[in-house]
């Protein structure tokens, strides 16, 4: 048996990880297997959205097999340089690989002058609908970073309403109306933007996209994700959010969707209560982590 070794790949070589990545997330909700070209496409989209420097891709290998990888970079936020571990995965039976990758990532960020690191957040579109958090279903990764002094620094509840049914809702106030815009995207079915209006003023929005925005899987093309739901503060507490959400569901059902998904921040208990009282059920929770490097 040959010993494990860490090698550095060029960031553009990341698509070669597609098969390994797909195997590791096969049981993880809201994460989707990818081909190499999908992985490459996801990397391009990620790079276009972020100001990246000091990108590093480290891969752990033994016996000619990939055992894990870590992708890290230094990014800018409000003109401040931040150390980021965007993605870290390793096989559950190869903790030594995970530890070596995490140690190497921290050493690299220290060498780049970073005094803190944020791990997991905004990665590839096929990973938790572009949130990038690490799922609790990947307990070995959660456990590894927690055992190394990382603390939860963000997260998301992911919820589903499978085979949903909905009746067309109505507004009691004649001064209110809902405008609906059908918006084609990457999926086989279009998304919708439902806008709640008081006269000519927009007072609420519900934006829903096909899960086809995140994956090419045929089995997911009749699934949609509520990307945004919000009502202006002065109109909250009147049940309008429920009506707007139901209208979006009704429109999407007519378009051919059968499965609904939504998420909210891990500490937004008000939204969690609302969604789980209108038919959604929590499927998974995922988190980001941070650590002072010293």
XYZ file of C-alpha atoms in Angstrom:
294
model
C 0.000 0.000 0.000
C 1.462 3.305 -1.049
C 1.300 6.160 1.490
C -1.086 9.028 1.029
C 0.327 12.121 -0.616
C -0.923 15.639 -1.195
C -0.495 17.137 -4.629
C -1.414 20.579 -5.911
C -3.582 20.738 -8.984
C -4.187 23.763 -11.121
C -7.624 25.272 -10.414
C -8.594 24.584 -14.019
C -8.047 20.871 -13.308
C -10.911 20.867 -10.791
C -13.385 19.194 -13.205
C -11.309 16.016 -12.889
C -12.815 15.797 -9.392
C -16.352 15.415 -10.768
C -16.605 11.667 -10.269
C -15.123 11.803 -6.756
C -17.388 14.705 -5.792
C -20.470 12.941 -7.152
C -19.761 9.797 -5.132
C -19.299 11.733 -1.903
C -22.572 13.675 -2.163
C -24.695 10.830 -3.559
C -26.762 10.660 -0.343
C -26.838 14.416 0.365
C -30.063 16.328 -0.280
C -29.846 19.436 -2.473
C -26.438 18.401 -3.831
C -26.305 16.895 -7.301
C -23.895 14.626 -9.193
C -22.109 16.253 -12.100
C -20.222 15.433 -15.257
C -16.816 16.972 -15.866
C -18.233 19.610 -18.184
C -20.899 20.573 -15.610
C -18.168 20.859 -12.988
C -16.141 23.074 -15.325
C -19.185 25.225 -16.029
C -19.838 25.577 -12.301
C -16.233 26.613 -11.693
C -16.406 29.258 -14.423
C -19.612 30.702 -12.991
C -18.101 30.753 -9.496
C -14.933 32.492 -10.678
C -16.907 35.126 -12.565
C -18.830 36.117 -9.418
C -15.874 36.448 -7.056
C -12.664 38.427 -6.922
C -10.241 35.589 -6.287
C -6.537 35.484 -5.607
C -4.153 32.862 -4.258
C -6.372 30.041 -5.497
C -5.167 26.619 -4.398
C -6.514 23.159 -5.115
C -4.941 20.396 -3.025
C -5.766 16.746 -3.604
C -5.042 13.760 -1.345
C -4.273 10.505 -3.202
C -3.237 6.985 -2.285
C -2.924 3.842 -4.398
C -3.796 5.876 -7.446
C -7.170 6.924 -5.983
C -8.408 10.334 -4.914
C -9.173 10.335 -1.171
C -10.118 13.963 -0.748
C -9.550 17.539 -1.846
C -9.659 21.095 -0.552
C -10.219 24.221 -2.637
C -9.195 27.506 -1.018
C -8.642 31.077 -2.052
C -8.278 34.613 -0.784
C -11.264 36.772 -1.669
C -12.290 40.389 -1.256
C -15.273 41.672 0.708
C -15.659 45.398 1.320
C -12.042 45.794 0.198
C -10.886 43.390 2.920
C -8.965 40.248 2.044
C -10.547 37.115 3.495
C -9.260 33.559 3.644
C -11.788 31.041 2.391
C -12.031 27.283 2.248
C -14.726 26.992 -0.352
C -14.958 23.205 -0.508
C -13.495 20.309 1.455
C -14.469 16.688 0.961
C -12.788 13.448 1.907
C -13.812 9.813 2.076
C -15.243 8.907 5.502
C -12.753 6.059 5.892
C -9.775 8.344 5.227
C -9.773 10.823 8.093
C -5.992 11.217 7.810
C -6.523 12.607 4.330
C -9.100 15.078 5.601
C -6.810 16.220 8.407
C -3.829 16.622 6.092
C -5.905 18.674 3.667
C -7.274 20.925 6.403
C -3.800 21.482 7.888
C -2.364 22.271 4.456
C -5.192 24.714 3.724
C -4.614 26.582 6.976
C -0.859 26.721 6.354
C -1.455 28.111 2.859
C -3.807 30.807 4.144
C -1.376 31.773 6.898
C 1.356 32.084 4.276
C -0.945 34.427 2.354
C -1.186 36.639 5.454
C -4.612 35.534 6.603
C -5.384 35.549 10.340
C -8.813 33.940 10.047
C -10.597 31.564 7.729
C -14.209 31.048 6.701
C -15.069 27.565 5.518
C -17.983 26.609 3.262
C -20.124 29.228 1.648
C -20.966 30.025 -1.978
C -19.354 27.325 -4.008
C -20.785 25.712 -7.105
C -24.415 25.956 -8.240
C -24.858 22.182 -7.944
C -23.902 22.232 -4.249
C -26.816 23.226 -2.000
C -28.300 25.445 -4.685
C -25.180 27.595 -4.724
C -25.128 28.177 -0.949
C -21.993 26.070 -0.563
C -22.586 25.167 3.090
C -21.590 21.707 4.301
C -24.532 19.438 5.091
C -24.930 17.721 8.435
C -25.455 14.616 6.294
C -21.696 14.825 5.725
C -21.097 14.304 9.420
C -17.465 13.304 9.015
C -16.611 16.701 7.491
C -18.649 18.521 10.160
C -16.853 16.517 12.814
C -13.415 17.159 11.378
C -13.694 20.948 11.245
C -15.393 21.086 14.642
C -12.635 18.990 16.197
C -10.107 21.444 14.749
C -11.525 24.501 16.459
C -13.970 25.749 13.852
C -17.240 27.260 15.035
C -20.569 27.584 13.233
C -20.723 30.925 11.421
C -23.841 30.714 9.306
C -26.127 28.097 7.913
C -29.385 27.233 6.223
C -32.457 25.068 6.778
C -33.464 23.316 3.546
C -37.104 22.283 3.227
C -39.306 20.416 0.761
C -42.981 19.968 -0.045
C -43.186 16.962 -2.340
C -46.221 16.321 -4.549
C -47.695 19.584 -3.329
C -51.282 20.561 -3.976
C -52.597 24.106 -3.937
C -55.756 25.989 -4.792
C -55.725 29.346 -6.527
C -55.575 31.948 -3.739
C -57.448 35.227 -3.712
C -56.760 38.663 -2.266
C -59.419 40.176 -0.018
C -58.229 43.743 -0.595
C -59.330 45.062 -4.025
C -56.484 47.593 -3.921
C -53.948 44.759 -4.056
C -52.992 42.673 -7.075
C -50.427 40.074 -8.086
C -48.509 40.337 -11.334
C -46.910 37.164 -12.691
C -43.919 36.984 -15.012
C -42.828 33.638 -16.442
C -39.036 33.575 -16.760
C -37.256 30.880 -18.813
C -33.911 29.721 -17.444
C -31.528 26.779 -17.521
C -34.202 24.225 -16.574
C -36.630 22.461 -18.881
C -39.477 24.393 -17.254
C -39.434 28.166 -16.654
C -39.449 29.915 -13.318
C -41.879 32.604 -12.192
C -41.675 36.004 -10.542
C -44.837 36.931 -8.653
C -45.026 40.564 -7.613
C -47.534 41.826 -5.046
C -48.629 45.372 -5.788
C -50.581 48.094 -4.008
C -51.654 50.240 -6.907
C -48.455 50.844 -8.867
C -46.179 50.143 -5.904
C -44.425 46.820 -5.470
C -44.853 45.631 -1.879
C -43.729 42.024 -2.139
C -41.930 39.533 -4.343
C -41.754 35.781 -4.710
C -39.095 34.524 -7.109
C -39.042 30.821 -7.944
C -36.592 29.039 -10.209
C -36.376 25.580 -11.672
C -34.021 23.215 -9.881
C -32.788 22.795 -13.436
C -30.842 25.984 -12.711
C -28.597 23.822 -10.511
C -28.599 20.401 -12.159
C -29.242 18.743 -15.511
C -30.747 15.626 -13.913
C -34.001 14.730 -15.675
C -35.500 13.582 -12.373
C -35.202 17.114 -10.943
C -36.768 19.081 -13.779
C -40.227 19.143 -12.168
C -38.769 20.534 -8.928
C -38.583 24.249 -8.199
C -36.816 26.317 -5.552
C -38.199 29.466 -3.911
C -35.199 31.741 -4.302
C -36.791 34.755 -2.636
C -39.952 35.624 -0.709
C -40.414 39.003 0.921
C -43.148 41.454 1.929
C -42.482 45.128 2.724
C -42.384 45.778 6.455
C -45.523 47.931 6.573
C -47.573 45.142 4.972
C -46.342 42.257 7.098
C -48.594 40.436 9.544
C -51.564 40.475 7.178
C -51.180 36.991 5.679
C -49.938 38.397 2.374
C -46.782 36.316 2.340
C -48.860 33.146 2.457
C -51.089 34.348 -0.398
C -48.106 35.360 -2.524
C -46.349 32.031 -1.918
C -49.537 30.086 -2.707
C -50.003 32.042 -5.926
C -46.459 31.192 -6.997
C -47.092 27.516 -6.197
C -50.343 27.594 -8.146
C -48.669 29.133 -11.190
C -45.818 26.607 -11.050
C -48.198 23.673 -10.704
C -49.872 24.804 -13.919
C -46.460 24.859 -15.600
C -45.843 21.207 -14.694
C -43.970 21.293 -11.387
C -44.734 18.700 -8.699
C -42.116 19.316 -6.006
C -41.346 22.512 -4.091
C -38.222 23.464 -2.150
C -37.276 26.447 -0.028
C -34.645 27.457 2.501
C -34.023 29.984 5.232
C -31.132 31.044 7.441
C -30.423 28.649 10.297
C -31.361 31.325 12.866
C -34.450 32.705 11.106
C -36.970 30.957 13.321
C -39.821 33.182 12.223
C -39.435 32.060 8.614
C -38.878 28.459 9.689
C -42.148 28.519 11.627
C -43.990 30.035 8.673
C -42.707 27.602 6.053
C -43.254 24.513 8.188
C -46.836 25.629 8.807
C -47.671 25.917 5.109
C -46.605 22.409 4.108
C -42.808 22.408 4.046
C -40.722 19.975 6.061
C -37.075 20.331 7.001
C -34.977 17.906 4.955
C -31.455 18.959 5.867
C -29.413 21.621 7.600
C -26.044 22.898 6.426
C -23.502 25.254 7.969
C -20.531 27.469 7.347
C -17.657 27.627 9.852
C -14.975 30.081 10.880
C -11.714 29.957 12.796
C -9.050 32.371 13.974
C -5.722 31.145 12.671
C -3.549 32.998 15.174
